[in-house]
Coordinates of N, CA and C in Angstrom, one line a residue:
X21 N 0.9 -1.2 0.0 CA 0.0 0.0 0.0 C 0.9 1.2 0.0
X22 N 0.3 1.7 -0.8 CA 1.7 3.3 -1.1 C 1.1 4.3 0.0
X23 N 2.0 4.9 0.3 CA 2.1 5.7 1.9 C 1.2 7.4 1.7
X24 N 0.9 7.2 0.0 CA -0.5 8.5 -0.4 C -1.4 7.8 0.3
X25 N -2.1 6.7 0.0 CA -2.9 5.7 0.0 C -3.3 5.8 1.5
X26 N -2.3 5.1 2.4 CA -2.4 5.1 3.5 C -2.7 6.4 4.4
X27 N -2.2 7.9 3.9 CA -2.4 8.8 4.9 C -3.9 9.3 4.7
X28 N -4.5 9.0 3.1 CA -6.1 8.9 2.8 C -6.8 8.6 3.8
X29 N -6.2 6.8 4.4 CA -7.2 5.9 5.0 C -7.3 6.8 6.2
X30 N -6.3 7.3 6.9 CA -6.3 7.9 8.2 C -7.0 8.9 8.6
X31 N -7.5 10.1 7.1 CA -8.0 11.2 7.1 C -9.7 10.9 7.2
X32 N -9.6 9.1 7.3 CA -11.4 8.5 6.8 C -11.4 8.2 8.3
X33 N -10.7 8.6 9.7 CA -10.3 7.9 10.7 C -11.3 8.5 11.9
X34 N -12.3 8.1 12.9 CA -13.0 9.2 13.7 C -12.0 10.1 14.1
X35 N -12.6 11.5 14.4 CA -12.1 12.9 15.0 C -11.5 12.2 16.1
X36 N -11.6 11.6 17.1 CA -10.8 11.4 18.7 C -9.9 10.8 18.3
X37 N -9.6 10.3 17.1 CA -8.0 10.0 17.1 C -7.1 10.8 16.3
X38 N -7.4 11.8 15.6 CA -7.3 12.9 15.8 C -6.5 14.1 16.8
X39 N -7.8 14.3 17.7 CA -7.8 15.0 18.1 C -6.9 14.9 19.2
X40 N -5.9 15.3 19.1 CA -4.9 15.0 20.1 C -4.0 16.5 20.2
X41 N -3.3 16.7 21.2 CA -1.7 17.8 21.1 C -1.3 17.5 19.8
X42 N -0.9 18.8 19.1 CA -0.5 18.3 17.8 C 0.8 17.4 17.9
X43 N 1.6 17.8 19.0 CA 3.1 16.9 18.9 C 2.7 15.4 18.9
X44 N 1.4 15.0 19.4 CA 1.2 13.5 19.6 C 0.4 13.4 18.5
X45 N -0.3 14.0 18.0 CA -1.0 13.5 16.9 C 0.2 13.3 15.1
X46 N 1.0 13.9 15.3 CA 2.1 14.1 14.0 C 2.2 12.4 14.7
X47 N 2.9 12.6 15.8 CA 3.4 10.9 15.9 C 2.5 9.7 16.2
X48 N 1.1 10.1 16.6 CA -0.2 9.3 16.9 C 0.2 8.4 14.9
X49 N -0.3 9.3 13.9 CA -0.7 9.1 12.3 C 0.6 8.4 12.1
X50 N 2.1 8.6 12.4 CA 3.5 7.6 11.5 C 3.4 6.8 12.7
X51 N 2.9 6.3 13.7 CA 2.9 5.2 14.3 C 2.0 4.2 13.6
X52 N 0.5 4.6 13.3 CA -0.2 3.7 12.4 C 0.2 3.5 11.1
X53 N 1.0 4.0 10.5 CA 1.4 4.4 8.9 C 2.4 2.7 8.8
X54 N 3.1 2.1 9.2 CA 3.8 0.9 9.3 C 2.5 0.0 9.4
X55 N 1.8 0.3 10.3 CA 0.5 -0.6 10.4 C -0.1 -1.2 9.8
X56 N -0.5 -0.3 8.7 CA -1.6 0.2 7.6 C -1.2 0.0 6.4
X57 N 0.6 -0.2 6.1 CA 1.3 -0.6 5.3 C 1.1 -1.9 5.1
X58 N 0.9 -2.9 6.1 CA 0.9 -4.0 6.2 C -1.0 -4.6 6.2
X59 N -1.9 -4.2 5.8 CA -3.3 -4.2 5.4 C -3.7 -4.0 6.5
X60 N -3.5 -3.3 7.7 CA -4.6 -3.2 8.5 C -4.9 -1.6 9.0
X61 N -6.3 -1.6 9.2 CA -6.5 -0.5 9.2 C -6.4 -0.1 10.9
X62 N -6.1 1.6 11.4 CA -5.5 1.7 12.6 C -7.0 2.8 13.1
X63 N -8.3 2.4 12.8 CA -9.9 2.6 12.7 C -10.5 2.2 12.9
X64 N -11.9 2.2 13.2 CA -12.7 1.3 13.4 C -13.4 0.8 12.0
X65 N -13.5 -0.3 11.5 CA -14.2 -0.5 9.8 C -15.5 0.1 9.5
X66 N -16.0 0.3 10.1 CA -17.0 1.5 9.9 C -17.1 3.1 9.7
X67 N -15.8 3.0 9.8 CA -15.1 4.7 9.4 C -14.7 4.3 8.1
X68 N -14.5 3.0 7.4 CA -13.7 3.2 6.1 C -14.3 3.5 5.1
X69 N -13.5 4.5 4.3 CA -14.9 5.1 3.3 C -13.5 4.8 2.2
X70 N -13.7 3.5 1.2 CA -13.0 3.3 0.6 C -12.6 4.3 -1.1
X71 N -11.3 4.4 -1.0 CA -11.3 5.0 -2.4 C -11.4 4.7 -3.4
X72 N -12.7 5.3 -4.8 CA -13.0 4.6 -5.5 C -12.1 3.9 -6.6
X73 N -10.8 3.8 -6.0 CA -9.9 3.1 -7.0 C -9.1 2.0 -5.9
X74 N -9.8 1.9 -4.5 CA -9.8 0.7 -4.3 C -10.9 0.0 -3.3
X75 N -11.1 -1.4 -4.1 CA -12.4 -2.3 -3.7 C -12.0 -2.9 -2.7
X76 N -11.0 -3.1 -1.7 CA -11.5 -4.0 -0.2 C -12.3 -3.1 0.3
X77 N -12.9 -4.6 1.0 CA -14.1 -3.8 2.1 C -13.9 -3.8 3.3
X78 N -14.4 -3.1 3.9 CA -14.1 -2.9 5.2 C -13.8 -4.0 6.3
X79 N -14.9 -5.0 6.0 CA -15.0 -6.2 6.6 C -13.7 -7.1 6.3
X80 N -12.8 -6.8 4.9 CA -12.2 -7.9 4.7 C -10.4 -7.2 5.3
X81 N -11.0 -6.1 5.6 CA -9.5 -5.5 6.5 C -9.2 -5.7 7.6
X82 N -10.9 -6.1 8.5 CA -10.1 -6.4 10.0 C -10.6 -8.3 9.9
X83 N -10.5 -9.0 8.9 CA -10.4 -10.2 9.4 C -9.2 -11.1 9.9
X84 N -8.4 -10.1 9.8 CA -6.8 -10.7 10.8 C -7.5 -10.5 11.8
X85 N -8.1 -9.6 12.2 CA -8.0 -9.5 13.8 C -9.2 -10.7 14.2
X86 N -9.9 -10.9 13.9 CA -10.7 -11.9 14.1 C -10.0 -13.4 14.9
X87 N -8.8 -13.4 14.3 CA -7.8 -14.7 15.1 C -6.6 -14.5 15.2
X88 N -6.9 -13.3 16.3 CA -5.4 -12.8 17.2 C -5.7 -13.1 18.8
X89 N -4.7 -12.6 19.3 CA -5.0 -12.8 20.7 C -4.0 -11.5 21.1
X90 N -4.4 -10.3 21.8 CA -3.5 -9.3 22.3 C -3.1 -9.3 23.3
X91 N -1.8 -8.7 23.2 CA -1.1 -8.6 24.6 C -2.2 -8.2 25.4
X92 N -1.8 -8.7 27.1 CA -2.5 -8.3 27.7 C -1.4 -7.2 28.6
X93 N -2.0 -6.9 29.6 CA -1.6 -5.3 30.3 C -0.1 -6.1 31.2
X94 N -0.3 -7.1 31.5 CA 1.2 -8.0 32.0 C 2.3 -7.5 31.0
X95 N 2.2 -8.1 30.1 CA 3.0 -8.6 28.8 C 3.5 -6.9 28.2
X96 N 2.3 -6.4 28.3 CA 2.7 -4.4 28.0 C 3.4 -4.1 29.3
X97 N 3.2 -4.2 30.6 CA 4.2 -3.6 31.4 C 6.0 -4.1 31.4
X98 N 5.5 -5.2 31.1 CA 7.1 -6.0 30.9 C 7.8 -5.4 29.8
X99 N 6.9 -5.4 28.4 CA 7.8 -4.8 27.7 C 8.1 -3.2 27.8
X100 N 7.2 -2.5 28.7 CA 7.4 -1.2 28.9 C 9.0 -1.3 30.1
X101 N 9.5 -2.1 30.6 CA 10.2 -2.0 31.4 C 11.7 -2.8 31.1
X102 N 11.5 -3.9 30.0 CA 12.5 -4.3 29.7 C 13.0 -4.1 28.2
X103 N 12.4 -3.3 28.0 CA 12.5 -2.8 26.1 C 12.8 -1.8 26.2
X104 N 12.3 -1.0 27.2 CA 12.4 0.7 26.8 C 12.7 1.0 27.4
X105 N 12.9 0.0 29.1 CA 13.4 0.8 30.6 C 12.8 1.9 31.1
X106 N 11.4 2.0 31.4 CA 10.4 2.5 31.4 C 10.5 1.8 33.2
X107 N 10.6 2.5 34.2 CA 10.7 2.1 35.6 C 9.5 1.7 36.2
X108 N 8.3 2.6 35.9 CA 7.0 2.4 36.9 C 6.1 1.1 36.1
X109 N 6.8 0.8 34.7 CA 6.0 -0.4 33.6 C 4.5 0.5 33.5
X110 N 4.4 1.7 33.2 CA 3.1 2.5 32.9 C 3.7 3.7 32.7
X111 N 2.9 4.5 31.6 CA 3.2 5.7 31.1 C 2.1 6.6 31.3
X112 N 2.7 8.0 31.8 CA 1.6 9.1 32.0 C 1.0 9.7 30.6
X113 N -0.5 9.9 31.2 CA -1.2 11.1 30.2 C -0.6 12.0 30.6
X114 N 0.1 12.8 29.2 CA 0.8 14.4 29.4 C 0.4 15.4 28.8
X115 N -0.4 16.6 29.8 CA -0.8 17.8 28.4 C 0.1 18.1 27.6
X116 N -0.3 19.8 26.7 CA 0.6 19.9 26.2 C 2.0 20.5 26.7
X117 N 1.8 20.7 28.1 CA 3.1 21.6 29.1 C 3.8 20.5 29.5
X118 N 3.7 18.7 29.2 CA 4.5 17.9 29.7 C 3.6 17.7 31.2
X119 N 2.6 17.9 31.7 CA 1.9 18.0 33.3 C 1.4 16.9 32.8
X120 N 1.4 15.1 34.0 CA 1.0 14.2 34.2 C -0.5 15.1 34.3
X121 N -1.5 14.2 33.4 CA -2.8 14.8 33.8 C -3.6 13.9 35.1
X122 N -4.7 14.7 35.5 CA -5.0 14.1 36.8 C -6.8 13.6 36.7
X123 N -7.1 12.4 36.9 CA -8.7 12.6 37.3 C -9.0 11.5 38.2
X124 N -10.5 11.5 38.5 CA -10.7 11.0 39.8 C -10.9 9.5 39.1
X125 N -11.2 9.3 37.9 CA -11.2 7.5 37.6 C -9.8 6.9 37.7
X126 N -8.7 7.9 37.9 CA -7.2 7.5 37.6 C -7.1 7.4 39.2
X127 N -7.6 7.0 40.0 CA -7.6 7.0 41.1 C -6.5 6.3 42.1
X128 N -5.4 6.4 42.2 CA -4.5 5.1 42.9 C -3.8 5.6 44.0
X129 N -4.4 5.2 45.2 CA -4.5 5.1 46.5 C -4.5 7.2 46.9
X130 N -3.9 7.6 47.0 CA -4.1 9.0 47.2 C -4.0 10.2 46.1
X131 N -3.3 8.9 44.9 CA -2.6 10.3 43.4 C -3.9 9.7 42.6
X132 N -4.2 10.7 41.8 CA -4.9 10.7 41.0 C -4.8 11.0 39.5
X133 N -3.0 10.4 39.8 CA -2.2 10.9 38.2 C -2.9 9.8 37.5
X134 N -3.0 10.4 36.1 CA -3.2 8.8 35.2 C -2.6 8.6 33.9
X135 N -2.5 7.2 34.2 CA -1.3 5.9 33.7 C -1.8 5.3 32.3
X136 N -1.5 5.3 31.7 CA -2.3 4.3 30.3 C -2.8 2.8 30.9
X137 N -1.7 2.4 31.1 CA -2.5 1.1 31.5 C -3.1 1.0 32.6
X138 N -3.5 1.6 33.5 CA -4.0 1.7 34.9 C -5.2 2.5 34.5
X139 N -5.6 3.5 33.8 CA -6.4 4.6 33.4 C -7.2 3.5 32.3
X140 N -7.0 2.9 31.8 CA -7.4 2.2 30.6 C -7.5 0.6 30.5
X141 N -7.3 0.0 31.7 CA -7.1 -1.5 31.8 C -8.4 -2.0 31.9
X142 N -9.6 -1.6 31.5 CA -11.2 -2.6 31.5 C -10.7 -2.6 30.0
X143 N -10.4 -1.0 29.2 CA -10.8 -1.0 27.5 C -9.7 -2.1 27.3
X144 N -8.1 -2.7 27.8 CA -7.7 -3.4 27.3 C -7.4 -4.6 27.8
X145 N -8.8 -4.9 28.5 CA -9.0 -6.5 28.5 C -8.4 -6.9 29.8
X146 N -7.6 -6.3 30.9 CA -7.8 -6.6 32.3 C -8.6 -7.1 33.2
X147 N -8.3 -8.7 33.8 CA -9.4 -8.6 34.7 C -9.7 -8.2 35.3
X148 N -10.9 -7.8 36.3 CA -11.2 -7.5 37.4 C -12.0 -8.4 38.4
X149 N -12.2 -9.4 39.5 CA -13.2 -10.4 39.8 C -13.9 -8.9 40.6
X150 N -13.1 -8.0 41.4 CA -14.2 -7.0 42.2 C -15.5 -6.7 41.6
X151 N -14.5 -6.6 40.0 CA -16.1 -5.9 39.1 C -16.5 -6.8 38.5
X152 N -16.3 -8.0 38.3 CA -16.9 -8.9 37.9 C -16.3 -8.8 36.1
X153 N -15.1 -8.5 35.8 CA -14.4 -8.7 34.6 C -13.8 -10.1 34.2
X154 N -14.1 -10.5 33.3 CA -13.2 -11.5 32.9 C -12.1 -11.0 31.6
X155 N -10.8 -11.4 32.0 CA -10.0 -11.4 31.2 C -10.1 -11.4 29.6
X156 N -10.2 -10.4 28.6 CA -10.4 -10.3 27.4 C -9.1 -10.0 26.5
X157 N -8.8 -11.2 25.8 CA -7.8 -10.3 25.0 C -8.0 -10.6 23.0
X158 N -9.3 -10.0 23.2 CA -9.8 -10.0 22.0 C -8.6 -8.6 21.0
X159 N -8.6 -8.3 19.7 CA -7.8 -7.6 18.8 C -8.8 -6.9 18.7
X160 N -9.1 -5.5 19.1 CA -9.7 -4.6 18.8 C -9.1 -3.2 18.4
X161 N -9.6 -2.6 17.7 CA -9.2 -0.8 17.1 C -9.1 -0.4 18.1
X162 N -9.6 -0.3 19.8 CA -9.6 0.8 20.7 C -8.7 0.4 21.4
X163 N -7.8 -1.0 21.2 CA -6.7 -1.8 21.5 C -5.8 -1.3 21.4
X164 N -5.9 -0.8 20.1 CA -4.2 -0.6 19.1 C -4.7 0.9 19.5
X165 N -5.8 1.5 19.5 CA -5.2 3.0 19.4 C -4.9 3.2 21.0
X166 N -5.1 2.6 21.9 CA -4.9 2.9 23.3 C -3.0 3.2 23.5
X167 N -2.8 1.9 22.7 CA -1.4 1.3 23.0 C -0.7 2.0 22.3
X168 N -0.8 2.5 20.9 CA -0.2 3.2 19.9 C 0.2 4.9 20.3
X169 N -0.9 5.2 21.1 CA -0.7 6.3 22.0 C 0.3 6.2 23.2
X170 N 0.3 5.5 23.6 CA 1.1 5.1 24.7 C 2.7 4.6 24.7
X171 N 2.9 3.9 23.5 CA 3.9 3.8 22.9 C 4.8 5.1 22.6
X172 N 3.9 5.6 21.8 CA 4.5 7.2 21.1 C 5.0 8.1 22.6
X173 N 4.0 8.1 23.4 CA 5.0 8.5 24.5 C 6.2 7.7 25.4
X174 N 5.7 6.4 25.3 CA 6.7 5.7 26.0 C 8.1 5.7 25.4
X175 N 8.4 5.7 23.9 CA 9.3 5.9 23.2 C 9.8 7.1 23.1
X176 N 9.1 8.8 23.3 CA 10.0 9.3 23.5 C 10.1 9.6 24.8
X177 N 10.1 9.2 26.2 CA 10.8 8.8 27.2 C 11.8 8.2 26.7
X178 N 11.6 7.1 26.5 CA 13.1 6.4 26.4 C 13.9 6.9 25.3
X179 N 13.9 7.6 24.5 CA 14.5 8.0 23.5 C 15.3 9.5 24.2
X180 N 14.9 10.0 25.5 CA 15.7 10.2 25.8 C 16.6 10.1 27.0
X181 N 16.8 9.0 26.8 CA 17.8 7.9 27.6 C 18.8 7.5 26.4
X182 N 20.1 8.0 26.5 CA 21.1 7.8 25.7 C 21.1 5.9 25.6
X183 N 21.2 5.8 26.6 CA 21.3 4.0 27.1 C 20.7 3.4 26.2
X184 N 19.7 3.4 26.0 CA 18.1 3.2 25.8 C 18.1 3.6 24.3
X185 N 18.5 4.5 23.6 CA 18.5 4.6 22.2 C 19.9 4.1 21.9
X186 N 20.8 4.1 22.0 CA 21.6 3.5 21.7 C 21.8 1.5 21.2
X187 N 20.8 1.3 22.5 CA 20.7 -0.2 22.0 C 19.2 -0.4 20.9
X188 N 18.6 0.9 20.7 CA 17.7 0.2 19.7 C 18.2 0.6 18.4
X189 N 19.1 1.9 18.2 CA 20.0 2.3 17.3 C 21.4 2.1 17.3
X190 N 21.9 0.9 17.1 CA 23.5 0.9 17.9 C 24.4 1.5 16.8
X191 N 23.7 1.7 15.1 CA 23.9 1.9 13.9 C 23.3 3.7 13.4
X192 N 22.7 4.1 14.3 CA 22.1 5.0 13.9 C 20.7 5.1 13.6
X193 N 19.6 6.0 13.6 CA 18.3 6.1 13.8 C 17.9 5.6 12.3
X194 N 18.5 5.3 11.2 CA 18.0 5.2 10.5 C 18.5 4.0 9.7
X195 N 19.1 3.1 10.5 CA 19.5 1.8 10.6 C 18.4 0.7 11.7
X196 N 17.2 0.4 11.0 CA 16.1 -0.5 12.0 C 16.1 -2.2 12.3
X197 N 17.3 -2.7 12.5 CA 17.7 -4.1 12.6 C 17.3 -4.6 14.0
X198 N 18.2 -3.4 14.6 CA 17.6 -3.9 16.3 C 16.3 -3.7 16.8
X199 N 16.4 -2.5 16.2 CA 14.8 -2.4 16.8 C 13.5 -3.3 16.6
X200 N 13.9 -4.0 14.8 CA 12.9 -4.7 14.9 C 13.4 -6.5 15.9
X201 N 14.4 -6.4 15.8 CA 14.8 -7.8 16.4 C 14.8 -7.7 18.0
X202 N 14.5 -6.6 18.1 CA 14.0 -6.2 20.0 C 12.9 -6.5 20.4
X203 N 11.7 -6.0 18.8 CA 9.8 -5.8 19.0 C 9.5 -6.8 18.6
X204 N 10.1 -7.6 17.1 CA 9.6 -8.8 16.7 C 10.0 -9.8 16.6
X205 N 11.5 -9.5 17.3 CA 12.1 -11.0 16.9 C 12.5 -11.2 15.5
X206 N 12.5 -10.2 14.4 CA 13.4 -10.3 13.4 C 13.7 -9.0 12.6
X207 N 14.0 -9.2 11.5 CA 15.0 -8.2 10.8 C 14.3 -7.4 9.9
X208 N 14.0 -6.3 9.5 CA 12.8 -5.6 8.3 C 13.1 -6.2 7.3
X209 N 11.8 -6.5 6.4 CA 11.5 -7.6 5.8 C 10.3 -6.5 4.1
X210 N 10.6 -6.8 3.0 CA 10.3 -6.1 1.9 C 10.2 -4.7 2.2
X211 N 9.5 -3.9 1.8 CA 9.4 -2.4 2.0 C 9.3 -1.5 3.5
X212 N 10.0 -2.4 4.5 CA 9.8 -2.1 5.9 C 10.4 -0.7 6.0
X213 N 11.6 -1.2 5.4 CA 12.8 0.0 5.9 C 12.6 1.2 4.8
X214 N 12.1 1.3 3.6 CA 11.3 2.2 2.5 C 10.1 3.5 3.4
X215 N 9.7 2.2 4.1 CA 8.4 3.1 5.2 C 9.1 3.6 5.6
X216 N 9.7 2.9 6.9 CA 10.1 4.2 7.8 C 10.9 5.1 8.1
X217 N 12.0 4.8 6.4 CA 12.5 6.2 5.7 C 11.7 7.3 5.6
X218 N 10.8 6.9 5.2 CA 9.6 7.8 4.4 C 8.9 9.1 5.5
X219 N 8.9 8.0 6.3 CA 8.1 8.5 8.0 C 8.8 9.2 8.7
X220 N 10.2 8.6 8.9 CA 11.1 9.6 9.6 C 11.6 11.1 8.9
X221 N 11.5 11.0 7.5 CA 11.7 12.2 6.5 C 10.8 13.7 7.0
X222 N 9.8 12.8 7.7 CA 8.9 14.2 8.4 C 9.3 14.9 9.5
X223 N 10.7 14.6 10.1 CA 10.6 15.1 11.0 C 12.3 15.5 11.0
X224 N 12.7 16.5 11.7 CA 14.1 17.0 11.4 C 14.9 16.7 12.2
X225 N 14.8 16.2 14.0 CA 15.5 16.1 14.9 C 15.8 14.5 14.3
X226 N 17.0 14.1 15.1 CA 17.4 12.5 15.4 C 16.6 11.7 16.0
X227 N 16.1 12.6 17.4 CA 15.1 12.0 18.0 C 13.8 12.0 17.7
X228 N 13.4 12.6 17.4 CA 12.2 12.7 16.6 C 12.1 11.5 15.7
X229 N 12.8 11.2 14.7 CA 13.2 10.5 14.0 C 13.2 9.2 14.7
X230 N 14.3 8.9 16.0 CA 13.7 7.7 16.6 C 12.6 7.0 17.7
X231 N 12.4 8.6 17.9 CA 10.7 8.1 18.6 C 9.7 7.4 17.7
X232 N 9.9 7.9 16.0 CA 8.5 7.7 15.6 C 9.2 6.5 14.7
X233 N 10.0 6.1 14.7 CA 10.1 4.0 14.1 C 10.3 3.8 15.2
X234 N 10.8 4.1 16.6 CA 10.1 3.5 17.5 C 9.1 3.2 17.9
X235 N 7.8 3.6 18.1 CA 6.9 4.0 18.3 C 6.5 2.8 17.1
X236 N 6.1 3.2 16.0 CA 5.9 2.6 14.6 C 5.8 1.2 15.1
X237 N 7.8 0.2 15.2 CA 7.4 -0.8 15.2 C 7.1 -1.7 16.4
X238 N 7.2 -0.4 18.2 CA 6.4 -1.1 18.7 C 5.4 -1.6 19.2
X239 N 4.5 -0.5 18.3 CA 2.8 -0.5 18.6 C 2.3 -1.4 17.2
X240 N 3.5 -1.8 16.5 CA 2.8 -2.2 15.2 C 2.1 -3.9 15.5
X241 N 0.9 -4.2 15.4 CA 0.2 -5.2 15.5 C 1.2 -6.7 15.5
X242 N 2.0 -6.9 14.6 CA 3.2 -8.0 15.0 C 3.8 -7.9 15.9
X243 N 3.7 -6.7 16.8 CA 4.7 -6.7 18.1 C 3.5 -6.8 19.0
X244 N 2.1 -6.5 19.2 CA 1.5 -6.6 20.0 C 0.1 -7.3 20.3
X245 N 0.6 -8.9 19.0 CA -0.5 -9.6 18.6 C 0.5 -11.1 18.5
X246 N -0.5 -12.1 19.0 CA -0.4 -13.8 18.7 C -1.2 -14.1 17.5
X247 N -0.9 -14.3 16.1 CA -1.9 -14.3 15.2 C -2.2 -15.8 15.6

């Protein structure tokens, strides 16, 4: 899917994903862009308003996810702490001044900062027996956009940790070997490394640059799916 194509599908995408700080929303859209490269849309299929020069249908875009199984909030804290060295294994909501945001559903024990996975663990499938939840790790769109958000900030935390970028770039930000052999277990594979040339071309800093293939390939559905 050519990377016109794909920033189309995004613009067919609801407003709340969107609507974000623009610094997270530039990296919210090249985090799904690797995604979407690979046929899946980073939407719900009822947003897709296909272009008349191309016929899949909406239905036949999210039938991967039909037989996946998603990380669950374990498996995301682990890798938030042993991938990216992320200490608390949860990442804050940040306005746009960098201020942990605060509400009373983020409630944990006296702070009322909130955490992506703590703030968000019914939408991704957490159990609860208090509340009478059972464990869900169905593949859903409010899945990936939860985590894709959360990523993008988790990655530029760690990106700025020399330590920490260094071992996912040991070659430079624009050399993605390790990184993918950190998220997937292998090496970029046909037009991988074309994308996230492409993607990082939008942005002018180094880091910038390695937040958003970071981000990219760790929110990307192969890094946070059992097909």
């Amino acid at each position: 899917m050519r990377l016109e194509r794909i920033t189309d599908v995004i613009q067919t995408c609801p407003r709340d994903w969107l609507d974000l700080n623009s610094k997270t929303q530039k990296l919210l859209q090249t985090a799904a862009l690797l995604v979407l490269s690979t046929g899946f849309l980073s939407c719900a299929p009822t947003s897709f308003q296909a272009n008349k020069n191309n016929n899949r249908s909406p239905a036949s875009t999210f039938d991967s996810l039909k037989s996946c199984s998603f990380a669950d909030t374990n498996t995301l804290r682990s890798v938030l702490e042993s991938k990216l060295k992320i200490a608390k294994k949860d990442v804050p909501l940040v306005d746009d001044k960098g201020k942990i945001k605060t509400s009373a559903e983020c409630k944990q024990g006296a702070s009322t900062e909130c955490y992506y996975l703590h703030k968000f663990r019914a939408d991704l499938g957490e159990a609860s027996p208090n509340e009478g939840r059972l464990a869900n790790t169905e593949c859903t769109p409010t899945k990936f956009r939860i985590t894709t958000e959360m990523f993008i900030n988790a990655c530029e935390m760690a990106m700025s940790q020399s330590e920490v970028k260094a071992a996912l770039f040991p070659n430079g930000v624009g050399d993605f070997e390790y990184l993918y052999l950190t998220f997937v277990g292998r090496r970029p594979e046909g037009n991988e490394t074309q994308v996230l040339e492409e993607l990082q071309s939008q942005f002018e800093s180094e880091d910038k640059k390695a937040v958003a293939a970071c981000a990219s390939v760790a929110a990307s559905l192969e890094s946070l799916t059992i097909m």
